[in-house]
Tab-separated table of N, CA and C in Angstrom:
chain	number	residue	atom	x	y	z
J	1	MET	N	0.801	-1.194	0.002
J	1	MET	CA	0.002	0.004	0.004
J	1	MET	C	0.874	1.261	0.002
J	2	ALA	N	2.122	1.128	0.429
J	2	ALA	CA	3.002	2.278	0.419
J	2	ALA	C	3.067	2.858	-0.993
J	3	GLY	N	2.979	4.175	-1.082
J	3	GLY	CA	2.990	4.835	-2.383
J	3	GLY	C	1.617	5.126	-2.927
J	4	MET	N	0.590	4.444	-2.427
J	4	MET	CA	-0.777	4.675	-2.884
J	4	MET	C	-1.199	6.065	-2.470
J	5	VAL	N	-1.927	6.772	-3.366
J	5	VAL	CA	-2.404	8.127	-3.082
J	5	VAL	C	-3.923	8.088	-2.958
J	6	LEU	N	-4.413	8.586	-1.846
J	6	LEU	CA	-5.852	8.647	-1.595
J	6	LEU	C	-6.367	10.054	-1.842
J	7	GLY	N	-7.474	10.161	-2.513
J	7	GLY	CA	-8.086	11.459	-2.753
J	7	GLY	C	-7.222	12.405	-3.553
J	8	GLY	N	-6.264	11.853	-4.303
J	8	GLY	CA	-5.365	12.705	-5.072
J	8	GLY	C	-4.470	13.564	-4.209
J	9	ARG	N	-4.342	13.208	-2.933
J	9	ARG	CA	-3.690	14.105	-1.986
J	9	ARG	C	-2.824	13.410	-0.926
J	10	TYR	N	-3.260	12.288	-0.400
J	10	TYR	CA	-2.596	11.662	0.751
J	10	TYR	C	-1.796	10.433	0.297
J	11	ARG	N	-0.465	10.567	0.288
J	11	ARG	CA	0.401	9.466	-0.147
J	11	ARG	C	0.775	8.638	1.081
J	12	LEU	N	0.374	7.351	1.036
J	12	LEU	CA	0.663	6.443	2.136
J	12	LEU	C	2.141	6.097	2.143
J	13	GLU	N	2.748	6.168	3.330
J	13	GLU	CA	4.184	5.862	3.456
J	13	GLU	C	4.455	4.520	4.127
J	14	ALA	N	3.885	4.292	5.291
J	14	ALA	CA	4.187	3.079	6.044
J	14	ALA	C	3.039	2.746	7.003
J	15	PRO	N	2.816	1.447	7.235
J	15	PRO	CA	1.767	1.077	8.183
J	15	PRO	C	2.182	1.415	9.616
J	16	LEU	N	1.218	1.897	10.396
J	16	LEU	CA	1.450	2.155	11.821
J	16	LEU	C	0.788	1.122	12.687
J	17	GLY	N	-0.249	0.487	12.169
J	17	GLY	CA	-0.968	-0.529	12.944
J	17	GLY	C	-2.227	-0.944	12.225
J	18	SER	N	-2.834	-2.011	12.743
J	18	SER	CA	-4.093	-2.455	12.148
J	18	SER	C	-4.942	-3.096	13.221
J	19	GLY	N	-6.228	-3.153	12.946
J	19	GLY	CA	-7.171	-3.747	13.886
J	19	GLY	C	-8.172	-4.594	13.126
J	20	GLY	N	-9.273	-4.879	13.763
J	20	GLY	CA	-10.265	-5.745	13.161
J	20	GLY	C	-10.944	-5.190	11.948
J	21	MET	N	-11.041	-3.848	11.854
J	21	MET	CA	-11.786	-3.306	10.712
J	21	MET	C	-11.010	-2.292	9.889
J	22	ALA	N	-9.806	-1.910	10.316
J	22	ALA	CA	-9.071	-0.880	9.571
J	22	ALA	C	-7.577	-0.977	9.803
J	23	GLU	N	-6.847	-0.273	8.919
J	23	GLU	CA	-5.399	-0.142	9.021
J	23	GLU	C	-5.091	1.354	9.152
J	24	VAL	N	-4.028	1.675	9.872
J	24	VAL	CA	-3.596	3.057	10.007
J	24	VAL	C	-2.215	3.189	9.386
J	25	PHE	N	-2.049	4.234	8.592
J	25	PHE	CA	-0.797	4.477	7.880
J	25	PHE	C	-0.248	5.866	8.183
J	26	ARG	N	1.068	5.971	8.220
J	26	ARG	CA	1.710	7.269	8.169
J	26	ARG	C	1.608	7.709	6.711
J	27	ALA	N	1.302	8.976	6.496
J	27	ALA	CA	1.131	9.468	5.114
J	27	ALA	C	1.602	10.913	5.040
J	28	VAL	N	1.664	11.408	3.821
J	28	VAL	CA	2.004	12.806	3.578
J	28	VAL	C	0.849	13.455	2.830
J	29	ASP	N	0.403	14.596	3.349
J	29	ASP	CA	-0.567	15.422	2.640
J	29	ASP	C	0.227	16.191	1.606
J	30	GLU	N	0.132	15.780	0.360
J	30	GLU	CA	0.950	16.416	-0.676
J	30	GLU	C	0.534	17.839	-0.982
J	31	ARG	N	-0.684	18.197	-0.666
J	31	ARG	CA	-1.131	19.563	-0.897
J	31	ARG	C	-0.514	20.533	0.097
J	32	LEU	N	-0.479	20.119	1.386
J	32	LEU	CA	0.036	20.989	2.429
J	32	LEU	C	1.459	20.679	2.867
J	33	GLY	N	1.995	19.535	2.399
J	33	GLY	CA	3.354	19.168	2.725
J	33	GLY	C	3.566	18.801	4.189
J	34	ARG	N	2.588	18.167	4.796
J	34	ARG	CA	2.739	17.766	6.185
J	34	ARG	C	2.416	16.276	6.373
J	35	ARG	N	2.967	15.713	7.424
J	35	ARG	CA	2.711	14.303	7.740
J	35	ARG	C	1.378	14.186	8.470
J	36	VAL	N	0.665	13.143	8.146
J	36	VAL	CA	-0.632	12.861	8.744
J	36	VAL	C	-0.761	11.358	8.993
J	37	ALA	N	-1.811	10.952	9.655
J	37	ALA	CA	-2.165	9.547	9.785
J	37	ALA	C	-3.467	9.315	9.032
J	38	VAL	N	-3.549	8.190	8.364
J	38	VAL	CA	-4.747	7.842	7.582
J	38	VAL	C	-5.260	6.483	8.081
J	39	LYS	N	-6.536	6.479	8.454
J	39	LYS	CA	-7.184	5.203	8.849
J	39	LYS	C	-8.035	4.746	7.683
J	40	LEU	N	-7.722	3.589	7.145
J	40	LEU	CA	-8.354	3.068	5.915
J	40	LEU	C	-9.071	1.773	6.255
J	41	LEU	N	-10.367	1.740	5.962
J	41	LEU	CA	-11.197	0.574	6.252
J	41	LEU	C	-10.731	-0.608	5.401
J	42	HIS	N	-10.708	-1.816	6.024
J	42	HIS	CA	-10.346	-3.008	5.289
J	42	HIS	C	-11.304	-3.219	4.107
J	43	PRO	N	-10.805	-3.751	2.989
J	43	PRO	CA	-11.681	-3.961	1.813
J	43	PRO	C	-12.769	-5.002	2.079
J	44	ARG	N	-12.558	-5.890	3.025
J	44	ARG	CA	-13.536	-6.939	3.308
J	44	ARG	C	-14.571	-6.524	4.347
J	45	ALA	N	-14.564	-5.267	4.750
J	45	ALA	CA	-15.486	-4.795	5.799
J	45	ALA	C	-16.944	-4.970	5.363
J	46	LEU	N	-17.737	-5.463	6.281
J	46	LEU	CA	-19.162	-5.669	6.069
J	46	LEU	C	-19.920	-4.388	6.368
J	47	PRO	N	-21.171	-4.276	5.899
J	47	PRO	CA	-21.942	-3.038	6.146
J	47	PRO	C	-21.981	-2.585	7.618
J	48	PRO	N	-22.135	-3.486	8.588
J	48	PRO	CA	-22.119	-2.996	9.995
J	48	PRO	C	-20.779	-2.384	10.383
J	49	GLU	N	-19.688	-2.925	9.858
J	49	GLU	CA	-18.362	-2.368	10.152
J	49	GLU	C	-18.204	-1.009	9.488
J	50	ARG	N	-18.719	-0.868	8.279
J	50	ARG	CA	-18.683	0.459	7.616
J	50	ARG	C	-19.426	1.479	8.433
J	51	GLU	N	-20.583	1.104	8.964
J	51	GLU	CA	-21.386	2.030	9.769
J	51	GLU	C	-20.626	2.408	11.033
J	52	ARG	N	-19.992	1.442	11.690
J	52	ARG	CA	-19.182	1.737	12.911
J	52	ARG	C	-18.025	2.688	12.576
J	53	PHE	N	-17.421	2.470	11.416
J	53	PHE	CA	-16.306	3.315	10.983
J	53	PHE	C	-16.778	4.766	10.884
J	54	PHE	N	-17.934	4.975	10.227
J	54	PHE	CA	-18.436	6.333	10.069
J	54	PHE	C	-18.898	6.923	11.416
J	55	LEU	N	-19.444	6.109	12.303
J	55	LEU	CA	-19.797	6.583	13.646
J	55	LEU	C	-18.549	7.053	14.380
J	56	GLU	N	-17.476	6.283	14.270
J	56	GLU	CA	-16.211	6.659	14.913
J	56	GLU	C	-15.707	7.997	14.395
J	57	VAL	N	-15.731	8.167	13.094
J	57	VAL	CA	-15.254	9.429	12.498
J	57	VAL	C	-16.093	10.601	12.979
J	58	ARG	N	-17.416	10.429	12.932
J	58	ARG	CA	-18.301	11.533	13.363
J	58	ARG	C	-18.069	11.873	14.828
J	59	ALA	N	-17.930	10.862	15.680
J	59	ALA	CA	-17.704	11.109	17.106
J	59	ALA	C	-16.366	11.807	17.328
J	60	LEU	N	-15.313	11.294	16.716
J	60	LEU	CA	-13.980	11.872	16.905
J	60	LEU	C	-13.908	13.296	16.365
J	61	SER	N	-14.612	13.575	15.285
J	61	SER	CA	-14.561	14.927	14.699
J	61	SER	C	-15.203	15.977	15.574
J	62	ARG	N	-16.006	15.564	16.555
J	62	ARG	CA	-16.686	16.519	17.449
J	62	ARG	C	-15.916	16.757	18.750
J	63	LEU	N	-14.812	16.052	18.949
J	63	LEU	CA	-14.043	16.184	20.173
J	63	LEU	C	-12.870	17.126	19.982
J	64	PHE	N	-12.704	18.013	20.926
J	64	PHE	CA	-11.596	18.984	20.867
J	64	PHE	C	-10.900	18.986	22.223
J	65	HIS	N	-9.686	18.453	22.251
J	65	HIS	CA	-8.904	18.390	23.488
J	65	HIS	C	-7.439	18.198	23.082
J	66	PRO	N	-6.496	18.798	23.813
J	66	PRO	CA	-5.096	18.636	23.441
J	66	PRO	C	-4.627	17.183	23.403
J	67	GLY	N	-5.298	16.291	24.130
J	67	GLY	CA	-4.891	14.902	24.167
J	67	GLY	C	-5.595	14.009	23.153
J	68	ILE	N	-6.387	14.606	22.262
J	68	ILE	CA	-7.136	13.843	21.264
J	68	ILE	C	-6.766	14.362	19.879
J	69	VAL	N	-6.417	13.431	18.971
J	69	VAL	CA	-6.064	13.854	17.612
J	69	VAL	C	-7.298	14.465	16.920
J	70	GLN	N	-7.049	15.407	16.038
J	70	GLN	CA	-8.111	16.034	15.273
J	70	GLN	C	-8.313	15.333	13.932
J	71	VAL	N	-9.561	15.141	13.562
J	71	VAL	CA	-9.894	14.640	12.217
J	71	VAL	C	-9.705	15.779	11.253
J	72	LEU	N	-8.991	15.536	10.166
J	72	LEU	CA	-8.684	16.577	9.185
J	72	LEU	C	-9.474	16.423	7.897
J	73	ASP	N	-9.847	15.185	7.552
J	73	ASP	CA	-10.520	14.960	6.276
J	73	ASP	C	-11.173	13.573	6.312
J	74	LEU	N	-12.107	13.371	5.404
J	74	LEU	CA	-12.813	12.110	5.260
J	74	LEU	C	-12.979	11.880	3.773
J	75	GLY	N	-12.776	10.650	3.302
J	75	GLY	CA	-12.928	10.368	1.893
J	75	GLY	C	-13.169	8.892	1.648
J	76	GLU	N	-13.197	8.556	0.364
J	76	GLU	CA	-13.361	7.167	-0.055
J	76	GLU	C	-12.553	6.955	-1.313
J	77	GLU	N	-11.832	5.835	-1.363
J	77	GLU	CA	-11.014	5.512	-2.526
J	77	GLU	C	-11.310	4.078	-2.924
J	78	GLU	N	-11.765	3.892	-4.148
J	78	GLU	CA	-12.097	2.574	-4.670
J	78	GLU	C	-13.015	1.800	-3.723
J	79	GLY	N	-14.022	2.496	-3.189
J	79	GLY	CA	-14.999	1.878	-2.312
J	79	GLY	C	-14.554	1.690	-0.868
J	80	ARG	N	-13.349	2.156	-0.545
J	80	ARG	CA	-12.822	2.022	0.816
J	80	ARG	C	-12.813	3.371	1.509
J	81	PRO	N	-13.652	3.549	2.518
J	81	PRO	CA	-13.627	4.807	3.267
J	81	PRO	C	-12.327	4.959	4.050
J	82	TYR	N	-11.927	6.213	4.236
J	82	TYR	CA	-10.747	6.532	5.046
J	82	TYR	C	-10.975	7.871	5.729
J	83	PHE	N	-10.262	8.074	6.821
J	83	PHE	CA	-10.225	9.427	7.377
J	83	PHE	C	-8.795	9.763	7.720
J	84	VAL	N	-8.540	11.065	7.691
J	84	VAL	CA	-7.211	11.608	7.889
J	84	VAL	C	-7.211	12.340	9.225
J	85	MET	N	-6.147	12.147	9.993
J	85	MET	CA	-6.054	12.788	11.293
J	85	MET	C	-4.615	13.248	11.536
J	86	GLU	N	-4.449	14.037	12.576
J	86	GLU	CA	-3.112	14.464	12.963
J	86	GLU	C	-2.252	13.252	13.237
J	87	LEU	N	-0.994	13.356	12.897
J	87	LEU	CA	-0.032	12.301	13.190
J	87	LEU	C	0.640	12.634	14.527
J	88	VAL	N	0.569	11.717	15.452
J	88	VAL	CA	1.242	11.879	16.739
J	88	VAL	C	2.497	11.013	16.697
J	89	GLU	N	3.637	11.653	16.719
J	89	GLU	CA	4.908	10.931	16.703
J	89	GLU	C	5.166	10.314	18.054
J	90	GLY	N	5.858	9.225	18.090
J	90	GLY	CA	6.163	8.545	19.347
J	90	GLY	C	5.932	7.060	19.194
J	91	GLY	N	5.654	6.423	20.286
J	91	GLY	CA	5.428	4.991	20.273
J	91	GLY	C	3.979	4.642	20.472
J	92	THR	N	3.783	3.375	20.793
J	92	THR	CA	2.436	2.898	21.078
J	92	THR	C	2.354	2.540	22.553
J	93	PHE	N	1.161	2.299	23.031
J	93	PHE	CA	0.984	1.879	24.406
J	93	PHE	C	1.614	0.519	24.669
J	94	ASP	N	1.807	-0.270	23.630
J	94	ASP	CA	2.407	-1.603	23.797
J	94	ASP	C	3.780	-1.506	24.495
J	95	ARG	N	4.526	-0.460	24.232
J	95	ARG	CA	5.859	-0.325	24.814
J	95	ARG	C	5.809	-0.022	26.304
J	96	LEU	N	4.642	0.383	26.815
J	96	LEU	CA	4.514	0.733	28.236
J	96	LEU	C	4.202	-0.473	29.117
J	97	GLY	N	3.871	-1.592	28.467
J	97	GLY	CA	3.590	-2.813	29.235
J	97	GLY	C	2.108	-3.140	29.234
J	98	PRO	N	1.748	-4.246	29.873
J	98	PRO	CA	0.334	-4.648	29.898
J	98	PRO	C	-0.487	-3.720	30.786
J	99	PHE	N	-1.748	-3.581	30.417
J	99	PHE	CA	-2.674	-2.735	31.200
J	99	PHE	C	-3.743	-3.588	31.815
């Protein structure tokens, strides 16, 4: 997927993680020249998963707090919805140990 461009704007660079319904990639917004994170729904996602994905985006886009990433854009490429958010550099919670 590296090198793929979504929405004519977001070039995927490297995977950051994946879950049951989506993958997250580090990407570059070629229009603004900044790094972002892109969450891309799996191609095999069923309609209920698609609905959960859109619920997540709508909920996250309404939250404003320094500790919560901001949603920057929403789109769809070849039938796969995605949303773009701020990229937070650093590690994952996995490195902190079990919770």
